[in-house]
CSV table of C-alpha atoms in Angstrom, one decimal:
chain,number,residue,atom,x,y,z
A,1,MET,CA,0.0,0.0,0.0
A,2,LYS,CA,3.1,2.2,-0.2
A,3,ARG,CA,2.4,2.9,-3.9
A,4,SER,CA,0.2,5.7,-5.0
A,5,GLY,CA,-3.4,4.9,-4.3
A,6,THR,CA,-4.6,6.5,-7.6
A,7,ARG,CA,-2.1,4.4,-9.5
A,8,GLU,CA,-3.2,1.2,-7.8
A,9,LEU,CA,-6.8,1.8,-8.6
A,10,SER,CA,-6.0,2.4,-12.3
A,11,ASP,CA,-4.1,-0.9,-12.3
A,12,PHE,CA,-7.1,-2.8,-10.8
A,13,TYR,CA,-9.9,-1.1,-12.7
A,14,PRO,CA,-8.4,0.4,-15.9
A,15,ILE,CA,-10.6,2.8,-17.8
A,16,ARG,CA,-10.6,2.9,-21.6
A,17,PRO,CA,-8.6,6.0,-22.7
A,18,GLU,CA,-11.5,7.4,-24.8
A,19,CYS,CA,-13.7,7.3,-21.7
A,20,GLN,CA,-11.4,9.0,-19.2
A,21,ALA,CA,-13.1,12.4,-19.6
A,22,ASP,CA,-16.6,11.0,-19.2
A,23,VAL,CA,-16.4,9.0,-15.9
A,24,PRO,CA,-16.8,10.6,-12.5
A,25,THR,CA,-13.6,11.4,-10.6
A,26,THR,CA,-12.5,8.8,-8.1
A,27,ARG,CA,-12.0,10.0,-4.6
A,28,PHE,CA,-11.1,6.7,-2.8
A,29,LYS,CA,-7.5,5.9,-2.2
A,30,PRO,CA,-6.1,3.1,0.0
A,31,ARG,CA,-4.7,4.7,3.1
A,32,TYR,CA,-2.0,3.0,5.1
A,33,GLY,CA,-3.1,2.3,8.7
A,34,LYS,CA,-6.8,2.8,7.9
A,35,THR,CA,-7.7,0.7,4.8
A,36,LEU,CA,-8.1,-3.1,5.4
A,37,SER,CA,-4.9,-4.5,3.8
A,38,GLU,CA,-4.3,-8.0,2.6
A,39,ARG,CA,-1.9,-8.5,5.6
A,40,ARG,CA,-4.4,-7.3,8.1
A,41,TRP,CA,-7.1,-9.4,6.5
A,42,GLN,CA,-5.0,-12.6,6.8
A,43,ALA,CA,-4.1,-11.7,10.4
A,44,SER,CA,-7.8,-11.5,11.2
A,45,PHE,CA,-8.2,-15.3,11.0
A,46,ASP,CA,-7.2,-17.7,13.7
A,47,GLU,CA,-5.3,-21.0,12.9
A,48,GLU,CA,-8.4,-22.9,12.0
A,49,GLY,CA,-9.8,-20.1,9.8
A,50,ARG,CA,-12.3,-18.3,12.1
A,51,LEU,CA,-12.6,-14.6,11.3
A,52,ASP,CA,-12.5,-11.8,13.8
A,53,ILE,CA,-15.4,-10.0,12.1
A,54,ALA,CA,-15.4,-7.2,14.7
A,55,LYS,CA,-11.8,-6.3,13.9
A,56,VAL,CA,-12.5,-6.4,10.1
A,57,LEU,CA,-15.6,-4.2,10.4
A,58,ARG,CA,-13.7,-1.6,12.4
A,59,ARG,CA,-11.1,-1.4,9.7
A,60,ILE,CA,-13.5,-1.3,6.8
A,61,GLN,CA,-15.5,1.5,8.5
A,62,ARG,CA,-12.3,3.5,8.9
A,63,GLY,CA,-10.9,3.2,5.4
A,64,GLY,CA,-12.5,0.6,3.2
A,65,VAL,CA,-10.9,-2.5,1.7
A,66,HIS,CA,-7.7,-2.7,-0.4
A,67,PRO,CA,-8.5,-3.6,-4.1
A,68,SER,CA,-6.6,-6.8,-3.9
A,69,ILE,CA,-9.0,-8.4,-1.4
A,70,LYS,CA,-12.3,-6.7,-2.2
A,71,GLY,CA,-13.9,-9.8,-3.7
A,72,VAL,CA,-13.2,-12.2,-0.8
A,73,VAL,CA,-14.2,-9.6,1.8
A,74,MET,CA,-17.5,-9.0,-0.1
A,75,GLU,CA,-18.3,-12.7,0.2
A,76,PHE,CA,-18.3,-12.3,4.0
A,77,LEU,CA,-20.1,-9.0,4.1
A,78,LEU,CA,-22.9,-10.4,1.9
A,79,GLY,CA,-23.3,-13.5,4.0
A,80,CYS,CA,-21.8,-16.1,1.7
A,81,TYR,CA,-19.8,-17.5,4.7
A,82,ASP,CA,-20.1,-17.6,8.4
A,83,PRO,CA,-17.1,-15.8,10.1
A,84,ASN,CA,-17.1,-18.6,12.7
A,85,SER,CA,-16.6,-21.3,10.1
A,86,THR,CA,-13.2,-22.9,9.6
A,87,PHE,CA,-11.1,-22.9,6.4
A,88,ASP,CA,-12.1,-26.5,5.8
A,89,GLU,CA,-15.8,-25.9,6.3
A,90,ARG,CA,-15.8,-23.0,3.9
A,91,ASN,CA,-13.8,-24.9,1.3
A,92,GLU,CA,-16.3,-27.8,1.6
A,93,LEU,CA,-19.2,-25.3,1.2
A,94,LYS,CA,-17.6,-23.6,-1.8
A,95,GLN,CA,-17.1,-26.9,-3.6
A,96,ARG,CA,-20.7,-28.0,-2.9
A,97,ARG,CA,-21.9,-24.6,-4.2
A,98,ARG,CA,-19.8,-24.8,-7.3
A,99,GLY,CA,-21.1,-28.3,-8.1
A,100,GLN,CA,-24.7,-27.0,-7.7
A,101,TYR,CA,-24.0,-24.1,-10.0
A,102,ASP,CA,-22.5,-26.4,-12.6
A,103,MET,CA,-25.7,-28.5,-12.5
A,104,TRP,CA,-27.9,-25.4,-13.0
A,105,LYS,CA,-25.8,-24.2,-15.8
A,106,ALA,CA,-25.9,-27.6,-17.5
A,107,GLU,CA,-29.7,-27.6,-17.2
A,108,CYS,CA,-29.8,-24.2,-18.9
A,109,GLN,CA,-27.3,-25.2,-21.6
A,110,LYS,CA,-29.6,-28.1,-22.6
A,111,ILE,CA,-32.1,-25.3,-23.6
A,112,ALA,CA,-29.7,-22.6,-24.8
A,113,PRO,CA,-26.3,-24.1,-25.8
A,114,VAL,CA,-24.8,-20.6,-26.2
A,115,LEU,CA,-24.7,-20.3,-22.4
A,116,GLY,CA,-21.1,-21.0,-21.2
A,117,SER,CA,-19.7,-20.7,-24.7
A,118,GLY,CA,-18.0,-17.3,-24.1
A,119,LYS,CA,-20.6,-15.7,-26.4
A,120,PHE,CA,-24.0,-14.1,-25.6
A,121,VAL,CA,-27.1,-13.0,-27.5
A,122,THR,CA,-28.6,-9.6,-28.1
A,123,THR,CA,-31.4,-10.6,-30.5
A,124,PRO,CA,-34.6,-12.5,-29.6
A,125,LEU,CA,-34.4,-16.3,-29.4
A,126,LEU,CA,-38.1,-16.8,-30.0
A,127,ASN,CA,-40.3,-15.4,-32.8
A,128,GLU,CA,-43.9,-14.1,-32.3
A,129,ASP,CA,-45.2,-17.6,-32.5
A,130,GLY,CA,-43.0,-18.7,-29.6
A,131,GLN,CA,-40.7,-20.8,-31.9
A,132,PRO,CA,-36.9,-20.6,-32.0
A,133,THR,CA,-35.5,-18.0,-34.4
A,134,ASP,CA,-32.2,-20.0,-34.7
A,135,PRO,CA,-32.3,-23.7,-34.0
A,136,SER,CA,-28.5,-23.7,-33.3
A,137,LEU,CA,-29.2,-21.4,-30.3
A,138,VAL,CA,-32.3,-23.0,-28.9
A,139,THR,CA,-32.7,-26.8,-28.7
A,140,VAL,CA,-36.4,-27.0,-27.8
A,141,THR,CA,-39.5,-26.5,-29.9
A,142,ASN,CA,-42.8,-25.5,-28.4
A,143,PRO,CA,-41.2,-24.5,-25.1
A,144,ASP,CA,-43.4,-24.5,-22.0
A,145,LYS,CA,-44.3,-21.2,-20.2
A,146,LYS,CA,-41.3,-21.2,-17.9
A,147,VAL,CA,-38.8,-22.0,-20.6
A,148,ALA,CA,-40.4,-19.5,-23.0
A,149,GLN,CA,-40.3,-16.6,-20.5
A,150,TRP,CA,-36.7,-17.3,-19.7
A,151,LEU,CA,-35.7,-17.5,-23.4
A,152,MET,CA,-37.4,-14.2,-24.0
A,153,LEU,CA,-35.3,-12.6,-21.3
A,154,LEU,CA,-31.9,-13.7,-22.6
A,155,HIS,CA,-31.6,-11.1,-25.4
A,156,GLN,CA,-32.8,-8.4,-23.0
A,157,ILE,CA,-30.0,-9.4,-20.6
A,158,GLY,CA,-27.6,-9.3,-23.5
A,159,LEU,CA,-28.6,-5.8,-24.5
A,160,ASP,CA,-28.0,-4.6,-20.9
A,161,VAL,CA,-24.7,-6.4,-20.7
A,162,VAL,CA,-23.4,-4.5,-23.7
A,163,ARG,CA,-24.3,-1.2,-21.9
A,164,THR,CA,-22.8,-2.2,-18.6
A,165,ASP,CA,-19.7,-0.4,-17.4
A,166,ARG,CA,-18.6,0.2,-20.9
A,167,SER,CA,-15.9,2.6,-19.8
A,168,LEU,CA,-13.9,-0.3,-18.2
A,169,VAL,CA,-11.2,-2.1,-20.1
A,170,PHE,CA,-12.5,-5.4,-18.5
A,171,TYR,CA,-15.5,-5.4,-20.7
A,172,GLU,CA,-13.6,-5.0,-23.9
A,173,ASP,CA,-13.2,-8.8,-23.6
A,174,GLU,CA,-16.4,-10.5,-24.9
A,175,GLY,CA,-15.6,-13.4,-22.6
A,176,ASN,CA,-16.0,-11.1,-19.6
A,177,GLN,CA,-19.3,-9.8,-21.0
A,178,ALA,CA,-20.4,-13.4,-21.5
A,179,LYS,CA,-19.5,-14.2,-17.8
A,180,LEU,CA,-21.8,-11.4,-16.7
A,181,TRP,CA,-24.5,-12.7,-19.1
A,182,ASP,CA,-24.2,-16.2,-17.9
A,183,VAL,CA,-24.6,-15.3,-14.2
A,184,LEU,CA,-27.6,-13.1,-14.8
A,185,SER,CA,-29.2,-15.7,-17.1
A,186,ILE,CA,-28.8,-18.5,-14.6
A,187,TYR,CA,-30.2,-16.3,-11.8
A,188,ALA,CA,-33.2,-15.4,-14.0
A,189,TRP,CA,-33.8,-19.1,-14.7
A,190,LEU,CA,-33.8,-19.9,-10.9
A,191,ASP,CA,-35.9,-16.9,-9.8
A,192,ASN,CA,-39.3,-17.8,-11.2
A,193,ASP,CA,-41.0,-14.8,-9.5
A,194,ILE,CA,-38.9,-11.8,-10.6
A,195,GLY,CA,-36.5,-13.3,-13.1
A,196,TYR,CA,-34.4,-10.4,-14.5
A,197,VAL,CA,-35.1,-6.7,-14.3
A,198,GLN,CA,-32.9,-4.0,-15.7
A,199,GLY,CA,-30.5,-2.7,-13.0
A,200,MET,CA,-29.5,-6.2,-11.8
A,201,ASN,CA,-26.7,-5.9,-14.3
A,202,ASP,CA,-25.3,-2.9,-12.5
A,203,ILE,CA,-25.4,-4.8,-9.2
A,204,CYS,CA,-23.8,-8.0,-10.6
A,205,SER,CA,-21.1,-6.3,-12.8
A,206,PRO,CA,-18.7,-5.3,-9.9
A,207,LEU,CA,-19.0,-8.8,-8.5
A,208,VAL,CA,-18.1,-10.4,-11.8
A,209,ILE,CA,-15.0,-8.1,-11.9
A,210,LEU,CA,-13.9,-8.8,-8.3
A,211,ILE,CA,-14.6,-12.6,-8.1
A,212,GLU,CA,-12.8,-14.7,-10.7
A,213,ASN,CA,-14.7,-17.9,-10.4
A,214,GLU,CA,-18.1,-17.7,-12.1
A,215,ALA,CA,-19.8,-20.0,-9.6
A,216,ASP,CA,-18.5,-18.0,-6.6
A,217,CYS,CA,-19.6,-14.9,-8.3
A,218,TYR,CA,-23.1,-16.2,-8.8
A,219,TRP,CA,-23.5,-17.1,-5.1
A,220,CYS,CA,-22.2,-13.7,-4.1
A,221,PHE,CA,-24.7,-12.0,-6.5
A,222,ASP,CA,-27.5,-14.3,-5.1
A,223,ARG,CA,-26.7,-13.0,-1.6
A,224,ALA,CA,-26.7,-9.4,-2.8
A,225,MET,CA,-30.1,-10.0,-4.3
A,226,ARG,CA,-31.4,-11.4,-1.1
A,227,ARG,CA,-30.9,-7.9,0.3
A,228,MET,CA,-32.2,-6.1,-2.7
A,229,ARG,CA,-34.6,-8.4,-4.5
A,230,GLU,CA,-37.8,-6.7,-3.5
A,231,ASN,CA,-36.4,-3.5,-5.1
A,232,PHE,CA,-36.8,-5.2,-8.4
A,233,ARG,CA,-40.3,-6.5,-7.9
A,234,CYS,CA,-42.4,-4.4,-10.3
A,235,THR,CA,-46.1,-4.8,-11.1
A,236,ALA,CA,-48.6,-2.8,-13.1
A,237,SER,CA,-49.6,-0.8,-10.0
A,238,SER,CA,-46.3,-0.6,-8.0
A,239,MET,CA,-42.6,-0.5,-8.3
A,240,GLY,CA,-40.1,-2.5,-6.2
A,241,VAL,CA,-38.5,0.3,-4.4
A,242,GLN,CA,-41.8,1.8,-3.3
A,243,SER,CA,-41.5,0.6,0.2
A,244,GLN,CA,-38.0,2.2,0.6
A,245,LEU,CA,-39.3,5.4,-1.0
A,246,GLY,CA,-42.1,5.3,1.6
A,247,THR,CA,-39.5,5.0,4.4
A,248,LEU,CA,-37.4,7.8,2.9
A,249,SER,CA,-40.6,10.0,2.9
A,250,GLN,CA,-41.1,9.1,6.6
A,251,ILE,CA,-37.5,9.9,7.5
A,252,ILE,CA,-37.5,13.4,5.9
A,253,LYS,CA,-41.0,14.1,7.3
A,254,THR,CA,-39.5,13.3,10.8
A,255,VAL,CA,-36.2,15.1,10.6
A,256,ASP,CA,-37.0,17.9,8.2
A,257,PRO,CA,-40.7,18.5,8.0
A,258,LYS,CA,-40.2,21.8,6.1
A,259,LEU,CA,-38.3,20.1,3.3
A,260,HIS,CA,-40.9,17.3,3.2
A,261,HIS,CA,-43.8,19.7,2.9
A,262,HIS,CA,-42.0,21.6,0.2
A,263,LEU,CA,-41.5,18.4,-1.8
A,264,GLU,CA,-45.1,17.5,-1.3
A,265,ASP,CA,-46.1,21.0,-2.7
A,266,LEU,CA,-43.9,20.2,-5.7
A,267,ASP,CA,-45.8,16.9,-6.2
A,268,GLY,CA,-42.7,15.1,-5.2
A,269,GLY,CA,-44.0,13.6,-1.9
A,270,GLU,CA,-43.7,10.1,-3.3
A,271,TYR,CA,-39.9,10.7,-3.7
A,272,LEU,CA,-39.8,9.1,-7.1
A,273,PHE,CA,-36.8,11.2,-8.0
A,274,ALA,CA,-34.7,8.9,-5.7
A,275,PHE,CA,-35.8,5.8,-7.6
A,276,ARG,CA,-32.5,5.2,-9.4
A,277,MET,CA,-30.2,5.9,-6.4
A,278,LEU,CA,-32.0,3.1,-4.4
A,279,MET,CA,-32.5,0.7,-7.4
A,280,VAL,CA,-28.8,0.4,-8.3
A,281,LEU,CA,-27.2,1.7,-5.1
A,282,PHE,CA,-25.7,4.9,-6.4
A,283,ARG,CA,-24.0,3.4,-9.4
A,284,ARG,CA,-24.6,6.5,-11.5
A,285,GLU,CA,-23.5,9.0,-8.8
A,286,PHE,CA,-20.0,7.5,-8.2
A,287,SER,CA,-17.1,6.2,-10.2
A,288,PHE,CA,-16.6,2.4,-10.3
A,289,ALA,CA,-13.9,2.4,-7.6
A,290,ASP,CA,-15.9,4.8,-5.4
A,291,THR,CA,-19.0,2.6,-5.8
A,292,LEU,CA,-17.1,-0.4,-4.5
A,293,TYR,CA,-15.9,1.8,-1.6
A,294,LEU,CA,-19.4,2.9,-0.8
A,295,TRP,CA,-20.8,-0.6,-1.0
A,296,GLU,CA,-18.2,-2.1,1.4
A,297,LEU,CA,-18.8,0.8,3.8
A,298,MET,CA,-22.6,0.3,3.6
A,299,TRP,CA,-22.5,-3.5,3.9
A,300,GLY,CA,-20.0,-3.3,6.7
A,301,MET,CA,-22.1,-0.8,8.6
A,302,GLU,CA,-25.2,-2.9,8.0
A,303,TYR,CA,-23.5,-6.2,8.8
A,304,ASN,CA,-25.3,-8.7,11.0
A,305,PRO,CA,-23.4,-11.8,12.2
A,306,ASN,CA,-26.5,-13.9,11.8
A,307,ILE,CA,-26.8,-13.1,8.1
A,308,PHE,CA,-25.2,-16.4,7.0
A,309,ALA,CA,-27.6,-18.5,9.2
A,310,ARG,CA,-30.5,-16.4,8.0
A,311,TYR,CA,-29.9,-17.4,4.4
A,312,GLU,CA,-28.7,-21.0,5.0
A,313,ASP,CA,-31.0,-22.0,8.0
A,314,PRO,CA,-33.8,-19.4,8.5
A,315,GLU,CA,-35.4,-21.3,11.4
A,316,ARG,CA,-32.1,-21.6,13.3
A,317,ALA,CA,-31.4,-17.9,12.7
A,318,LYS,CA,-34.6,-16.9,14.5
A,319,THR,CA,-33.2,-18.3,17.7
A,320,LYS,CA,-29.9,-16.5,17.3
A,321,GLY,CA,-31.2,-13.0,17.6
A,322,VAL,CA,-29.7,-10.4,19.9
A,323,THR,CA,-31.5,-8.2,22.3
A,324,PRO,CA,-30.6,-4.5,23.1
A,325,ALA,CA,-29.2,-5.8,26.4
A,326,ALA,CA,-26.6,-7.9,24.6
A,327,ASN,CA,-23.0,-7.3,25.8
A,328,ASP,CA,-20.6,-5.1,24.0
A,329,LYS,CA,-18.5,-8.0,22.7
A,330,VAL,CA,-21.5,-9.3,20.8
A,331,LEU,CA,-22.6,-5.9,19.6
A,332,LYS,CA,-19.2,-5.2,18.1
A,333,GLN,CA,-19.8,-8.0,15.7
A,334,TYR,CA,-22.6,-5.9,14.2
A,335,GLY,CA,-22.0,-2.9,11.8
A,336,LYS,CA,-22.5,0.6,13.2
A,337,PHE,CA,-25.8,1.1,11.5
A,338,GLU,CA,-27.3,-2.2,12.5
A,339,ARG,CA,-25.9,-1.8,16.1
A,340,LYS,CA,-27.8,1.5,16.6
A,341,TYR,CA,-31.1,-0.2,15.5
A,342,LEU,CA,-30.5,-3.0,18.0
A,343,LYS,CA,-29.8,-0.7,20.8
A,344,ALA,CA,-32.9,1.3,20.1
A,345,GLY,CA,-35.0,-1.8,19.8
A,346,HIS,CA,-36.0,-1.1,16.2
A,347,THR,CA,-36.5,-3.8,13.5
A,348,GLU,CA,-37.5,-1.9,10.4
A,349,GLU,CA,-37.1,-4.0,7.2
A,350,ASN,CA,-37.0,-1.1,4.8
A,351,SER,CA,-34.7,1.2,6.7
A,352,ALA,CA,-31.5,0.2,4.8
A,353,LEU,CA,-28.5,2.5,5.1
A,354,ALA,CA,-29.1,3.4,1.4
A,355,VAL,CA,-32.4,5.1,2.4
A,356,PHE,CA,-30.6,7.3,5.0
A,357,LEU,CA,-27.9,8.0,2.4
A,358,VAL,CA,-30.5,9.5,0.1
A,359,ALA,CA,-32.0,11.3,3.0
A,360,SER,CA,-28.6,12.8,3.9
A,361,VAL,CA,-28.1,13.9,0.3
A,362,LEU,CA,-31.4,15.7,0.4
A,363,GLU,CA,-30.5,17.3,3.7
A,364,THR,CA,-27.2,18.6,2.2
A,365,LYS,CA,-29.2,20.1,-0.7
A,366,ASN,CA,-31.9,21.4,1.6
A,367,LYS,CA,-31.3,25.2,0.9
A,368,ARG,CA,-31.1,24.8,-2.8
A,369,ILE,CA,-34.2,22.6,-3.0
A,370,LEU,CA,-36.2,25.1,-0.8
A,371,THR,CA,-35.1,28.2,-2.7
A,372,GLU,CA,-34.6,26.9,-6.3
A,373,ALA,CA,-36.9,24.0,-6.9
A,374,LYS,CA,-40.1,25.0,-8.5
A,375,GLY,CA,-41.0,21.5,-9.7
A,376,VAL,CA,-39.8,17.9,-9.4
A,377,ASP,CA,-37.6,18.4,-12.5
A,378,ASP,CA,-35.6,21.0,-10.6
A,379,VAL,CA,-35.1,18.5,-7.7
A,380,VAL,CA,-33.8,15.9,-10.1
A,381,LYS,CA,-31.4,18.5,-11.6
A,382,ILE,CA,-30.1,19.6,-8.2
A,383,LEU,CA,-29.6,16.0,-7.1
A,384,GLY,CA,-27.9,15.3,-10.5
A,385,ASP,CA,-25.2,17.8,-9.6
A,386,ILE,CA,-23.9,15.5,-6.9
A,387,THR,CA,-22.1,13.3,-9.4
A,388,SER,CA,-18.4,13.4,-8.7
A,389,SER,CA,-18.9,15.7,-5.7
A,390,LEU,CA,-20.0,13.0,-3.2
A,391,ASP,CA,-17.5,11.5,-0.8
A,392,ALA,CA,-18.5,8.0,0.1
A,393,LYS,CA,-17.1,8.0,3.6
A,394,LYS,CA,-18.6,11.4,4.4
A,395,ALA,CA,-22.0,10.4,2.9
A,396,CYS,CA,-22.1,7.3,5.1
A,397,ASP,CA,-21.1,9.3,8.2
A,398,GLU,CA,-23.9,11.8,7.5
A,399,ALA,CA,-26.3,9.0,7.0
A,400,LEU,CA,-25.4,7.6,10.4
A,401,LYS,CA,-25.9,11.0,12.0
A,402,LEU,CA,-29.3,11.3,10.4
A,403,GLN,CA,-30.2,7.8,11.6
A,404,LYS,CA,-29.4,8.9,15.1
A,405,ARG,CA,-31.6,12.0,14.8
A,406,TYR,CA,-34.4,9.9,13.4
A,407,LEU,CA,-34.2,7.2,16.1
A,408,LEU,CA,-34.2,9.9,18.8
A,409,LYS,CA,-37.3,11.5,17.4
A,410,THR,CA,-39.2,8.3,16.8
A,411,THR,CA,-38.2,6.8,20.1
A,412,LYS,CA,-39.5,9.9,22.0
A,413,LYS,CA,-42.8,9.7,20.1
A,414,ALA,CA,-43.1,6.0,21.0
């Protein structure tokens, strides 16, 4: 970490020369003594492989994660592994998951052989009559409803893949684009309810870049979607992030009623202008490197040590909860944001840190919105000006302060 932080980032996430002027400026730099380094990461495991998650969270919340280990750290933050598991237990789980992914992939390849070939499609695989447009790409005729719906998604996924992180050298390689397409396609095959929705590509892409093994990447994406899946559930009458937008409205109404009333007067009381920020976790507002920094800060601050059990064994997880009276040693295994909710006795499903981040951005633009915004379009423009000017660490710190104010006010009311 003695080298220039900027130079390191350009080595890890090189940007195409012709795109340099169009991408947001990166603010994150690995900082010696603050950023979680590879050496400190390795030192956080005991001899058998159990991770001191409290120590790791402290370091992440101080200075993020060094680019060389972001992928493996993300796997723990997203709940792929239990920090109390051993090296052998995790390796056994990893091999089992890889085998499961290979089975799912083989199942999909029987229908669409292009999957796993290093290629991907951007044109429809079925015609208007529901028949294959190219027999070499689709092996079934008269597909049933599930197969037909999945096949109709594949070219849509392909079109989004082409548009994903185009400024990065990584995606100049069609094989890397195909890896992203494969992961999203298999996820869509397995999720019968939501399937694929535009925006999932923006969540999956960083994981594809950080995690070399495709199966490991899929499982990490699956865990990320466990947190965000409802954001992508859209119907004719509602959008997925509506519940979080409702929470955002409640937060601003509680901590800044004047701003909330002004937004209501502008017909922005439903906070639809924040849709994109919440949907793809600020991908448009930050550079690629700063997005990773923001995500690891957020997921570190939201970390709950029961997250692995919650995904792997939900019934057992219910018995492993923590009460506000839990001792400090136990509470230190939780991220700052989650810890404050526990101490206050709150359990609000839609109060993700991302919601407080949006609220803190609105608070910083309070004066401009109150004096300049004459309509919702003006609010959108004012918020659009934050691109390249937001600092991920400061944004998270402000979100934590806002959470504290919100909890104080709501607790008093209760």
